[in-house]
Coordinates of C-alpha atoms in Angstrom, one line a residue:
M1 CA -0.4 -62.0 -20.4
G2 CA -0.2 -58.7 -22.3
A3 CA 1.4 -58.5 -25.7
M4 CA 3.9 -56.0 -24.4
A5 CA 5.2 -58.2 -21.6
T6 CA 5.4 -61.2 -24.0
S7 CA 7.3 -59.4 -26.7
T8 CA 9.6 -57.9 -24.1
I9 CA 10.6 -61.2 -22.6
A10 CA 11.0 -62.9 -26.0
G11 CA 13.2 -60.1 -27.2
T12 CA 15.5 -60.3 -24.2
L13 CA 16.2 -63.9 -25.0
H14 CA 18.5 -62.7 -27.8
S15 CA 20.5 -60.5 -25.4
R16 CA 23.8 -62.0 -24.5
H17 CA 23.5 -60.4 -21.1
L18 CA 20.2 -62.1 -20.2
H19 CA 20.7 -64.8 -17.6
C20 CA 18.3 -67.7 -17.7
R21 CA 18.2 -67.9 -13.9
T22 CA 16.6 -64.5 -13.8
L23 CA 13.8 -65.5 -16.1
L24 CA 13.1 -68.6 -14.1
L25 CA 12.8 -66.6 -11.0
L26 CA 10.3 -64.3 -12.8
L27 CA 8.1 -67.1 -14.1
P28 CA 5.6 -66.8 -11.3
Y29 CA 5.4 -63.0 -12.0
L30 CA 5.4 -62.9 -15.8
P31 CA 2.7 -60.1 -16.0
I32 CA 5.3 -57.7 -14.5
A33 CA 8.4 -59.3 -16.0
F34 CA 9.0 -56.5 -18.4
L35 CA 9.9 -54.3 -15.4
L36 CA 12.7 -56.7 -14.2
V37 CA 14.6 -57.5 -17.3
D38 CA 18.2 -58.6 -16.7
G39 CA 18.9 -58.6 -13.0
G40 CA 22.2 -56.7 -13.6
G41 CA 24.3 -59.6 -14.7
I42 CA 24.7 -60.9 -11.1
P43 CA 26.9 -64.1 -11.1
T44 CA 25.8 -67.3 -9.6
T45 CA 27.8 -70.1 -7.9
L46 CA 27.1 -72.1 -11.1
D47 CA 29.6 -69.8 -12.8
G48 CA 32.4 -70.8 -10.4
P49 CA 34.8 -71.6 -9.2
F50 CA 35.9 -68.0 -9.6
T51 CA 39.4 -66.7 -10.1
P52 CA 40.5 -65.3 -6.7
A53 CA 40.1 -61.5 -6.4
T54 CA 41.2 -59.0 -3.8
R55 CA 40.0 -55.4 -3.5
A56 CA 42.8 -53.5 -1.9
F57 CA 42.2 -51.7 1.4
D58 CA 41.0 -48.1 0.8
R59 CA 43.6 -46.0 2.7
S60 CA 41.2 -43.1 2.8
L61 CA 39.0 -45.0 5.2
R62 CA 39.5 -45.3 8.9
Q63 CA 41.1 -48.6 9.8
G64 CA 39.4 -48.3 13.2
S65 CA 37.6 -45.9 15.5
E66 CA 37.2 -45.2 19.2
D67 CA 34.4 -46.6 21.4
V68 CA 31.2 -44.7 21.7
P69 CA 31.0 -43.4 25.3
L70 CA 28.2 -44.6 27.6
S71 CA 26.9 -41.1 27.8
D72 CA 26.0 -41.1 24.1
P73 CA 22.1 -41.0 23.7
R74 CA 22.1 -44.3 21.9
L75 CA 23.8 -46.1 24.8
A76 CA 22.5 -44.1 27.8
P77 CA 19.3 -45.2 29.7
R78 CA 16.1 -44.0 28.1
A79 CA 13.6 -45.7 30.4
R80 CA 13.2 -45.0 34.1
P81 CA 12.6 -48.0 36.4
P82 CA 10.4 -49.9 36.6
S83 CA 9.9 -49.4 32.8
P84 CA 11.6 -52.1 30.7
E85 CA 14.7 -51.4 28.5
Q86 CA 17.0 -53.4 26.3
I87 CA 14.0 -55.1 24.7
A88 CA 15.0 -57.9 22.3
L89 CA 13.3 -60.7 20.3
A90 CA 14.6 -64.1 19.5
A91 CA 13.2 -66.9 17.3
S92 CA 12.1 -70.2 18.9
A93 CA 12.6 -73.5 17.2
D94 CA 9.5 -72.9 14.9
P95 CA 7.5 -69.8 14.0
T96 CA 4.6 -70.6 16.4
S97 CA 6.6 -69.4 19.3
L98 CA 9.0 -66.5 20.0
W99 CA 11.1 -65.2 22.9
V100 CA 10.9 -61.7 24.3
S101 CA 13.7 -60.4 26.6
W102 CA 14.2 -57.2 28.5
V103 CA 15.8 -55.6 31.6
T104 CA 14.3 -53.7 34.5
G105 CA 15.9 -51.9 37.4
R106 CA 19.4 -50.4 37.5
A107 CA 22.6 -52.3 37.3
Q108 CA 25.2 -51.5 40.0
V109 CA 28.9 -51.0 39.7
G110 CA 31.4 -50.6 42.6
S111 CA 32.6 -52.4 45.7
H112 CA 29.6 -53.0 48.0
L113 CA 26.7 -54.2 45.9
T114 CA 23.2 -55.4 46.8
P115 CA 21.7 -57.5 44.0
L116 CA 18.1 -56.9 43.0
D117 CA 15.5 -59.5 43.8
P118 CA 14.3 -61.1 40.5
T119 CA 11.2 -62.5 42.2
A120 CA 10.0 -59.0 43.2
V121 CA 8.9 -58.1 39.7
R122 CA 6.7 -59.9 37.2
S123 CA 7.8 -61.1 33.7
E124 CA 4.8 -60.5 31.5
V125 CA 4.2 -60.0 27.8
W126 CA 0.7 -58.7 26.7
Y127 CA 0.3 -59.4 23.0
G128 CA -2.3 -59.8 20.2
E129 CA -2.9 -59.3 16.5
R130 CA -4.3 -55.8 16.9
P131 CA -2.9 -52.7 18.6
A132 CA -4.1 -52.2 22.2
S133 CA -6.2 -49.3 21.0
A134 CA -8.2 -51.6 18.6
D135 CA -11.3 -53.6 19.5
T136 CA -9.9 -55.9 22.3
V137 CA -13.2 -57.7 22.7
A138 CA -13.1 -59.1 19.1
H139 CA -9.3 -59.4 19.3
P140 CA -8.3 -59.9 22.9
H141 CA -4.8 -59.6 24.0
H142 CA -3.1 -62.6 25.6
V143 CA -0.7 -62.6 28.5
A144 CA 2.4 -64.8 28.7
R145 CA 4.7 -65.1 31.7
G146 CA 8.2 -66.2 32.1
S147 CA 11.3 -66.1 34.3
A148 CA 13.8 -63.6 35.6
E149 CA 17.4 -63.6 36.8
V150 CA 20.2 -61.4 38.1
Y151 CA 23.9 -62.1 37.6
S152 CA 27.0 -60.6 39.2
Q153 CA 30.6 -60.4 38.3
L154 CA 32.9 -60.2 41.2
Y155 CA 36.7 -59.8 41.0
P156 CA 39.2 -60.6 43.8
Y157 CA 41.6 -57.9 42.6
P158 CA 41.7 -54.3 43.8
G159 CA 41.0 -51.7 41.2
L160 CA 38.6 -53.9 39.1
L161 CA 35.0 -53.0 39.4
N162 CA 32.4 -55.5 40.6
Y163 CA 29.0 -55.5 38.9
T164 CA 25.5 -56.8 39.5
S165 CA 22.9 -56.6 36.7
G166 CA 19.4 -55.3 36.5
V167 CA 16.7 -58.0 36.4
I168 CA 16.8 -59.8 33.1
H169 CA 13.5 -61.2 31.9
H170 CA 12.8 -64.0 29.3
V171 CA 9.2 -64.9 28.2
R172 CA 8.3 -67.4 25.5
L173 CA 5.2 -66.7 23.5
V174 CA 3.5 -69.8 22.1
G175 CA 0.6 -70.5 19.8
L176 CA 1.5 -67.8 17.4
R177 CA 0.5 -67.8 13.7
P178 CA 3.4 -67.8 11.2
S179 CA 3.9 -64.7 9.0
T180 CA 1.6 -62.6 11.2
R181 CA 2.1 -59.2 12.8
Y182 CA 1.7 -59.1 16.5
Y183 CA 1.6 -56.1 18.9
Y184 CA 3.1 -56.4 22.3
R185 CA 4.0 -54.7 25.6
C186 CA 6.4 -56.2 28.1
G187 CA 7.1 -55.6 31.8
D188 CA 5.0 -55.7 35.0
S189 CA 1.4 -54.6 34.7
S190 CA 1.0 -54.3 38.5
L191 CA 3.4 -51.4 38.7
K192 CA 2.8 -47.8 37.6
G193 CA 4.8 -47.4 34.4
G194 CA 5.8 -51.0 34.6
L195 CA 4.8 -51.9 31.0
S196 CA 6.8 -50.8 27.9
D197 CA 5.2 -48.8 25.1
E198 CA 3.7 -50.9 22.4
R199 CA 5.9 -52.5 19.8
S200 CA 5.2 -55.0 17.0
F201 CA 6.9 -57.9 15.2
V202 CA 6.1 -60.2 12.3
T203 CA 6.5 -63.9 13.0
L204 CA 8.7 -65.9 10.7
P205 CA 7.1 -68.1 7.9
A206 CA 6.2 -71.7 8.6
P207 CA 8.7 -74.3 7.4
A208 CA 7.9 -74.9 3.7
P209 CA 10.0 -75.1 0.5
D210 CA 8.2 -72.0 -0.9
A211 CA 8.2 -69.7 2.1
Y212 CA 11.2 -67.7 3.3
P213 CA 12.0 -64.7 5.5
R214 CA 11.9 -61.6 3.4
R215 CA 15.7 -61.0 4.0
F216 CA 18.0 -61.5 6.9
A217 CA 21.1 -59.6 7.9
V218 CA 24.4 -61.1 9.0
V219 CA 27.0 -59.2 11.0
G220 CA 29.9 -60.2 13.2
D221 CA 32.4 -58.6 15.6
L222 CA 30.3 -55.6 16.0
G223 CA 31.4 -53.7 19.1
L224 CA 30.4 -50.2 20.0
T225 CA 32.6 -47.9 18.0
G226 CA 31.9 -45.1 15.5
N227 CA 32.2 -47.8 12.8
S228 CA 29.8 -50.0 14.7
T229 CA 27.1 -47.3 14.6
S230 CA 27.7 -46.9 10.8
T231 CA 27.2 -50.6 10.3
V232 CA 23.9 -50.8 12.3
D233 CA 22.6 -47.6 10.6
H234 CA 23.3 -49.1 7.2
L235 CA 21.8 -52.5 8.3
A236 CA 18.6 -50.8 9.5
R237 CA 18.2 -49.0 6.2
N238 CA 18.2 -52.4 4.5
D239 CA 15.2 -53.4 6.7
P240 CA 15.9 -57.0 7.6
S241 CA 13.3 -59.4 8.9
M242 CA 15.9 -61.2 11.0
I243 CA 19.5 -60.6 12.2
L244 CA 22.2 -63.2 12.6
M245 CA 24.9 -62.1 15.0
V246 CA 27.9 -64.3 14.7
G247 CA 29.7 -63.5 17.9
D248 CA 31.9 -60.8 19.6
M249 CA 29.1 -58.4 20.3
T250 CA 30.2 -55.8 22.8
Y251 CA 34.0 -56.1 23.5
A252 CA 33.2 -55.4 27.1
N253 CA 35.9 -57.8 28.1
Q254 CA 38.7 -55.3 27.4
Y255 CA 37.0 -51.9 27.6
R256 CA 38.4 -50.7 30.9
T257 CA 42.0 -51.8 30.3
T258 CA 42.2 -50.3 26.8
G259 CA 40.5 -47.1 27.8
G260 CA 38.2 -47.3 24.8
R261 CA 41.1 -47.4 22.3
G262 CA 42.0 -50.5 20.4
V263 CA 45.4 -52.2 20.9
P264 CA 46.9 -55.1 18.9
C265 CA 48.2 -57.0 21.8
F266 CA 46.6 -56.9 25.2
S267 CA 49.4 -58.5 27.2
C268 CA 52.0 -56.4 25.5
S269 CA 50.2 -53.1 26.1
F270 CA 49.1 -53.9 29.7
P271 CA 51.7 -56.3 31.1
D272 CA 50.8 -55.5 34.7
A273 CA 47.0 -56.1 34.4
P274 CA 46.2 -59.2 36.5
I275 CA 43.1 -60.1 34.4
R276 CA 41.3 -58.8 31.3
E277 CA 38.3 -57.2 33.0
S278 CA 34.8 -57.3 31.5
Y279 CA 33.3 -53.9 32.0
Q280 CA 29.7 -55.0 32.3
P281 CA 28.0 -51.6 31.7
R282 CA 29.1 -51.9 28.1
W283 CA 26.6 -54.8 27.8
D284 CA 23.8 -52.6 29.1
G285 CA 24.9 -49.9 26.6
W286 CA 24.9 -52.4 23.8
G287 CA 21.4 -53.7 24.7
R288 CA 20.1 -50.1 24.4
F289 CA 22.0 -49.5 21.2
M290 CA 20.5 -52.6 19.6
E291 CA 16.9 -52.2 21.0
P292 CA 15.4 -50.2 18.1
L293 CA 16.2 -53.1 15.8
A294 CA 16.1 -56.0 18.2
S295 CA 12.7 -55.1 19.6
R296 CA 11.0 -55.5 16.2
V297 CA 13.0 -58.3 14.5
T298 CA 14.4 -61.5 15.9
M299 CA 18.2 -61.4 16.6
M300 CA 19.9 -64.8 16.8
V301 CA 23.3 -64.9 18.4
T302 CA 26.3 -67.2 18.9
E303 CA 29.2 -66.7 21.3
G304 CA 32.6 -65.4 20.3
N305 CA 35.9 -65.2 22.1
H306 CA 35.1 -61.7 23.4
E307 CA 32.1 -63.2 25.3
I308 CA 34.6 -65.2 27.4
E309 CA 34.9 -63.5 30.8
P310 CA 37.8 -64.5 33.0
Q311 CA 36.7 -64.2 36.7
G312 CA 40.0 -64.5 38.4
H313 CA 38.9 -67.4 40.6
G314 CA 41.5 -70.0 40.0
G315 CA 41.6 -69.0 36.3
A316 CA 38.0 -69.8 35.8
A317 CA 36.4 -68.3 32.7
T318 CA 32.7 -68.0 32.1
F319 CA 30.2 -66.6 29.6
A320 CA 28.1 -65.0 32.3
S321 CA 26.8 -62.1 30.3
Y322 CA 26.0 -64.1 27.2
L323 CA 24.2 -66.9 29.1
A324 CA 22.1 -64.5 31.2
R325 CA 21.2 -61.9 28.6
F326 CA 20.1 -63.9 25.6
A327 CA 17.2 -66.3 25.1
V328 CA 17.8 -68.9 22.4
P329 CA 15.9 -72.0 21.4
S330 CA 18.3 -74.5 22.9
E331 CA 15.8 -76.6 24.8
E332 CA 13.3 -76.5 22.0
S333 CA 16.0 -77.8 19.5
G334 CA 17.2 -80.6 21.8
S335 CA 20.3 -78.9 23.0
N336 CA 21.1 -78.7 26.7
T337 CA 23.1 -75.5 26.4
K338 CA 22.8 -72.0 24.9
F339 CA 26.2 -72.5 23.2
Y340 CA 24.6 -74.4 20.3
Y341 CA 21.1 -74.8 19.0
S342 CA 19.0 -74.7 15.8
F343 CA 15.7 -73.3 14.5
N344 CA 13.6 -73.0 11.4
A345 CA 12.7 -69.9 9.4
G346 CA 10.5 -70.9 6.5
G347 CA 12.4 -73.2 4.2
I348 CA 15.7 -72.6 6.0
H349 CA 17.1 -74.7 8.8
F350 CA 19.6 -72.6 10.9
I351 CA 22.3 -74.3 13.0
M352 CA 24.2 -72.2 15.5
L353 CA 27.4 -73.9 16.7
G354 CA 29.8 -73.2 19.6
A355 CA 33.5 -72.8 18.9
Y356 CA 34.4 -72.4 22.5
V357 CA 32.9 -75.6 23.9
D358 CA 33.8 -79.2 23.1
Y359 CA 33.5 -79.9 19.4
N360 CA 35.2 -83.3 19.2
R361 CA 33.4 -86.2 17.7
T362 CA 33.1 -87.9 21.1
G363 CA 31.6 -84.8 22.7
A364 CA 28.0 -83.7 23.3
Q365 CA 27.9 -80.9 20.7
Y366 CA 29.0 -83.3 17.9
S367 CA 26.4 -85.8 19.0
W368 CA 23.7 -83.1 19.1
L369 CA 24.7 -81.8 15.6
E370 CA 24.6 -85.3 14.1
K371 CA 21.1 -85.9 15.5
D372 CA 19.9 -82.4 14.4
L373 CA 21.2 -82.9 10.8
H374 CA 19.6 -86.3 10.6
K375 CA 16.2 -84.8 11.5
V376 CA 16.3 -82.1 8.7
D377 CA 13.7 -82.8 6.0
R378 CA 15.1 -81.1 2.9
R379 CA 11.6 -81.4 1.2
V380 CA 10.4 -79.0 3.9
T381 CA 13.5 -76.9 4.6
P382 CA 15.6 -77.2 1.5
W383 CA 18.3 -74.8 2.8
V384 CA 20.6 -75.5 5.7
V385 CA 22.7 -72.5 7.0
A386 CA 25.3 -73.0 9.7
S387 CA 27.0 -70.3 11.7
W388 CA 29.7 -70.1 14.4
H389 CA 32.3 -67.5 15.3
T390 CA 35.6 -68.8 14.0
P391 CA 36.2 -69.3 10.3
W392 CA 37.6 -72.6 9.0
Y393 CA 38.6 -71.1 5.6
N394 CA 40.6 -67.8 6.0
S395 CA 43.4 -66.3 3.9
Y396 CA 44.1 -63.4 6.3
S397 CA 47.1 -63.5 8.6
S398 CA 44.9 -62.9 11.5
H399 CA 43.5 -66.2 13.0
Y400 CA 45.0 -68.1 10.1
Q401 CA 44.3 -71.9 10.6
E402 CA 43.4 -71.0 14.2
F403 CA 40.4 -73.4 14.4
E404 CA 41.8 -76.1 12.1
C405 CA 41.1 -78.7 14.8
M406 CA 37.4 -77.8 14.7
R407 CA 37.4 -78.1 10.9
Q408 CA 39.0 -81.5 11.0
E409 CA 36.4 -82.7 13.6
M410 CA 33.2 -81.4 12.1
E411 CA 33.6 -80.5 8.4
G412 CA 32.9 -84.0 7.2
L413 CA 29.6 -84.1 9.0
L414 CA 28.4 -80.8 7.5
Y415 CA 29.5 -81.9 4.0
Q416 CA 27.8 -85.3 4.4
H417 CA 24.5 -83.5 5.1
G418 CA 24.8 -80.9 2.3
V419 CA 25.0 -77.7 4.4
D420 CA 24.6 -74.9 1.9
I421 CA 26.1 -71.8 3.5
V422 CA 28.4 -71.1 6.5
F423 CA 28.7 -67.7 8.2
S424 CA 31.6 -66.9 10.6
G425 CA 33.3 -63.8 12.0
H426 CA 36.4 -63.4 14.1
V427 CA 38.6 -62.1 11.2
H428 CA 37.9 -58.4 10.9
A429 CA 37.4 -58.3 7.2
Y430 CA 35.2 -59.8 4.5
E431 CA 35.9 -62.9 2.5
R432 CA 33.7 -65.2 0.4
M433 CA 35.0 -68.6 -0.6
N434 CA 34.4 -70.7 -3.7
R435 CA 32.6 -74.0 -2.8
V436 CA 35.2 -76.0 -1.0
F437 CA 35.7 -79.2 1.0
N438 CA 38.9 -80.0 2.8
Y439 CA 40.8 -77.3 1.0
T440 CA 39.8 -78.7 -2.4
L441 CA 37.4 -77.0 -4.8
D442 CA 34.2 -79.0 -4.7
P443 CA 30.9 -77.9 -6.3
C444 CA 29.0 -79.7 -3.5
G445 CA 30.9 -78.0 -0.6
P446 CA 29.3 -75.1 1.3
V447 CA 29.8 -71.5 0.5
Y448 CA 31.9 -70.2 3.4
I449 CA 31.6 -66.5 4.2
T450 CA 33.6 -64.5 6.7
I451 CA 31.9 -61.4 7.8
G452 CA 33.7 -60.2 11.0
D453 CA 33.8 -56.6 9.8
G454 CA 31.1 -55.1 12.0
G455 CA 33.4 -52.3 13.2
N456 CA 34.9 -53.2 16.6
I457 CA 37.7 -51.5 18.5
E458 CA 40.4 -53.9 17.3
K459 CA 40.4 -52.3 13.8
I460 CA 40.1 -53.9 10.4
D461 CA 42.4 -56.7 9.3
I462 CA 44.4 -55.8 6.2
D463 CA 47.2 -58.4 6.0
H464 CA 46.9 -61.6 4.0
A465 CA 48.8 -64.8 4.8
D466 CA 49.9 -64.9 1.2
D467 CA 51.4 -61.3 1.3
P468 CA 55.2 -61.3 1.3
G469 CA 56.4 -61.6 4.9
K470 CA 52.9 -61.9 6.3
C471 CA 52.6 -65.7 6.7
P472 CA 52.2 -66.5 10.4
S473 CA 54.5 -68.9 12.1
P474 CA 52.9 -72.4 12.8
G475 CA 53.4 -71.4 16.4
D476 CA 51.1 -68.4 16.1
N477 CA 47.3 -68.2 16.2
H478 CA 46.6 -70.5 19.1
P479 CA 42.9 -70.7 19.8
E480 CA 41.5 -69.7 23.2
F481 CA 39.8 -73.0 23.3
G482 CA 40.8 -76.4 21.9
G483 CA 44.0 -77.7 20.5
V484 CA 46.4 -76.7 17.6
C485 CA 46.2 -78.7 14.4
H486 CA 48.1 -76.5 11.9
L487 CA 49.1 -78.3 8.7
N488 CA 51.0 -77.8 5.5
F489 CA 49.2 -78.3 2.2
T490 CA 49.9 -81.6 0.3
S491 CA 48.9 -80.7 -3.2
G492 CA 48.4 -77.8 -5.6
P493 CA 50.3 -74.5 -5.7
A494 CA 50.9 -74.5 -1.9
K495 CA 52.2 -78.1 -1.8
G496 CA 54.5 -78.6 1.2
K497 CA 53.9 -75.1 2.6
F498 CA 52.0 -73.6 5.5
C499 CA 50.8 -70.6 3.5
W500 CA 49.9 -70.1 -0.1
E501 CA 52.2 -67.6 -2.0
R502 CA 49.1 -66.1 -3.7
Q503 CA 45.5 -65.8 -2.9
P504 CA 44.3 -69.5 -2.4
E505 CA 42.0 -70.9 -5.1
W506 CA 39.3 -71.5 -2.6
S507 CA 39.2 -67.8 -1.7
A508 CA 36.9 -66.2 -4.3
F509 CA 36.8 -62.6 -3.1
R510 CA 38.2 -60.6 -0.1
E511 CA 38.2 -57.0 1.0
S512 CA 39.2 -55.1 4.2
S513 CA 36.2 -52.9 4.8
F514 CA 33.6 -52.6 7.5
G515 CA 30.1 -53.7 6.6
H516 CA 27.3 -56.3 6.9
G517 CA 25.6 -58.9 4.7
I518 CA 22.0 -59.5 3.5
L519 CA 20.7 -62.9 2.3
E520 CA 17.4 -63.1 0.4
V521 CA 16.3 -66.7 -0.3
V522 CA 14.3 -66.6 -3.5
N523 CA 13.2 -70.3 -3.7
S524 CA 14.4 -73.8 -2.9
T525 CA 17.5 -73.4 -5.1
Y526 CA 18.3 -69.7 -5.4
A527 CA 19.5 -67.2 -2.7
L528 CA 20.9 -63.7 -3.3
W529 CA 23.8 -62.8 -1.1
T530 CA 24.8 -59.1 -0.9
W531 CA 27.7 -57.7 1.1
H532 CA 27.2 -54.0 1.9
R533 CA 30.3 -51.9 2.7
N534 CA 29.8 -49.0 5.1
Q535 CA 31.3 -46.5 2.7
D536 CA 28.6 -47.3 0.2
A537 CA 25.7 -46.6 2.7
Y538 CA 24.5 -43.6 0.8
G539 CA 25.3 -45.0 -2.7
E540 CA 22.3 -45.8 -4.9
H541 CA 22.2 -49.6 -5.5
S542 CA 25.8 -49.8 -4.4
V543 CA 27.1 -53.2 -3.2
G544 CA 30.5 -54.5 -2.3
D545 CA 30.0 -58.1 -3.4
Q546 CA 26.9 -59.9 -4.8
I547 CA 26.2 -63.4 -6.0
Y548 CA 23.3 -65.9 -6.3
I549 CA 24.1 -69.0 -4.3
V550 CA 22.5 -71.9 -6.1
R551 CA 21.7 -75.3 -4.6
E552 CA 22.1 -78.3 -6.8
P553 CA 20.2 -81.0 -4.9
D554 CA 20.1 -83.5 -7.8
K555 CA 23.8 -83.4 -8.3
C556 CA 24.9 -83.0 -4.7
L557 CA 23.1 -85.8 -3.1
L558 CA 23.6 -86.4 0.6
Q559 CA 26.8 -88.4 1.1
P560 CA 26.9 -91.9 2.7
R561 CA 28.8 -91.7 5.9
G562 CA 31.5 -94.1 4.7
L563 CA 32.5 -91.7 1.9
I564 CA 33.5 -88.9 4.3
P565 CA 37.0 -88.9 5.7
Q566 CA 36.6 -89.1 9.5
D567 CA 40.2 -88.8 10.5
C568 CA 42.5 -86.3 8.9
P569 CA 46.3 -86.9 9.3
S570 CA 48.5 -83.9 9.8
A571 CA 49.1 -83.8 6.1
G572 CA 45.3 -83.3 5.5
C573 CA 42.7 -85.5 3.7
P574 CA 41.9 -85.6 0.0
S575 CA 38.4 -84.5 -1.1
S576 CA 35.9 -87.4 -1.5
T577 CA 34.3 -85.8 -4.5
L578 CA 36.8 -84.0 -6.7
S579 CA 40.6 -84.0 -6.4
S580 CA 41.4 -81.3 -8.9
T581 CA 40.4 -77.8 -10.0
S582 CA 39.7 -79.0 -13.5
G583 CA 37.3 -81.6 -12.2
A584 CA 35.4 -78.9 -10.3
E585 CA 35.3 -76.7 -13.3
Q586 CA 33.9 -79.5 -15.5
A587 CA 31.2 -80.4 -12.9
A588 CA 30.2 -76.7 -12.8
K589 CA 30.1 -76.6 -16.7
N590 CA 27.9 -79.7 -16.7
G591 CA 25.6 -78.1 -14.1
R592 CA 25.3 -74.9 -16.3
L593 CA 24.5 -77.0 -19.4
L594 CA 21.7 -78.8 -17.6
W595 CA 20.4 -75.6 -16.2
T596 CA 20.4 -73.9 -19.6
T597 CA 18.6 -76.7 -21.2
T598 CA 16.0 -76.9 -18.5
C599 CA 15.5 -73.2 -18.6
M600 CA 14.9 -73.0 -22.3
I601 CA 12.3 -75.8 -22.1
L602 CA 10.5 -74.0 -19.3
I603 CA 10.5 -70.7 -21.2
S604 CA 9.3 -72.3 -24.4
T605 CA 6.5 -73.9 -22.4
V606 CA 5.4 -70.6 -20.8
L607 CA 5.7 -68.4 -23.8

């Protein structure tokens, strides 16, 4: 090591702003450490629990915006049949395989429709590690073939428009090398103009404790408004290597009846509408809108309530568009449905759960989740990240305690297996929690993050349940699936009450702004989480919220099943780890002391 680098690092040890965690992250790169001194004083979860903070809604911003019309160049068809469009990639269960999806032909809207024949066109992907113009003898391209389908949405009511889709293709590529760039074309090589132009992607890293995706983006409740386009433009500039989409993608299920303008209450604004129609062409527009990103990086999805599509046949509701349009690694991960599945990306095990299918302990999803968590080897994939649409921890008035039943059923299982981070949407705002379990501060609980602020037609949520007069009634916020399990708190400042009278202690930071998040996992214990606000899109190094999420595997051992409360009474359950804020603070202090001591030993050894 050069003398300059050594003296620079040694000198910074005397700065009260230098964080030991930053030096540890730099140890593998000490020759260039003098370029990366402090890290900006970014806090870590070891510094928590944090005093709850709220950044007030900026009244100069738009609370909402209108839908982008289908005539917009970003939503209008760009490829002429038989050329593919709406090309998208999805991860498989491991990085040696990957899904490619696309659409050919034209969708039809109207009264008398003739569905296309999915068997009349091939589903092919031509791919290799060199562009097609390179030496294909030394580096031949492979061909993979898959399946195709067409779906229709037919309404029994006059005035509602029937729809039949183009041909939707899904092809799984296998035998890929991890962390490798591949070039591909998709379509039907037997047809003139039947193959797409050449695209490329980089496969995810192989499962390992020292290999991670460069960064992945998280966005929820996106929609297709002016705010949505700002979010995706900002996200694209942050150059993610994977996208996590936590539900409510197109808002096609209310487009026709709202006329492209958001309304706070569907039934109030349209009392004579027999059904909330899904205007399927919005799905096609959304597929084109996302294609520039989704055709080069994997986009993983989970269903939200706006993917529910009432059909009007005896009250039947389906997820027809979601199920037909997305390829997910359900079968590869042991699931029998696209509503929940898992996959690995380097040293991260991702679990995507379904809030709108049975989540009870006696159900198939719970059984699958239990088996999936038991199979996770934390020596190989140290991080476990879970995602579903509806937040369990939420201090906004909107959807307050809406999915309390799901929390009571599944939270203990996630805690038992040491899930590190949980991402949800549904609430159209941003909120990051202190580590929590069963409404009690707990240094071994997950970090819950709500990021349903993608920019949809229903506007941003600005009211908090603890604001004067904004606490919902226990009869409000009924879920579209499942029961109602609202409860009053049994201890602490909110004892005996349905809502807190101030920002709850488990809510670390919240703000009503549109945006997206980026997670960069650094190593087996550190991950940098950054929330980007749309209004900061052109700001230099500007972020809305940023923190290092730190795993403490030695302190937070996996819990024996008997220690986790399995049945929560209406009054709630006590935490099995810490029962008071002071206990959580002391545990955090002990963790910081251990970390500081270890850090100084390592630095002394290196220097």
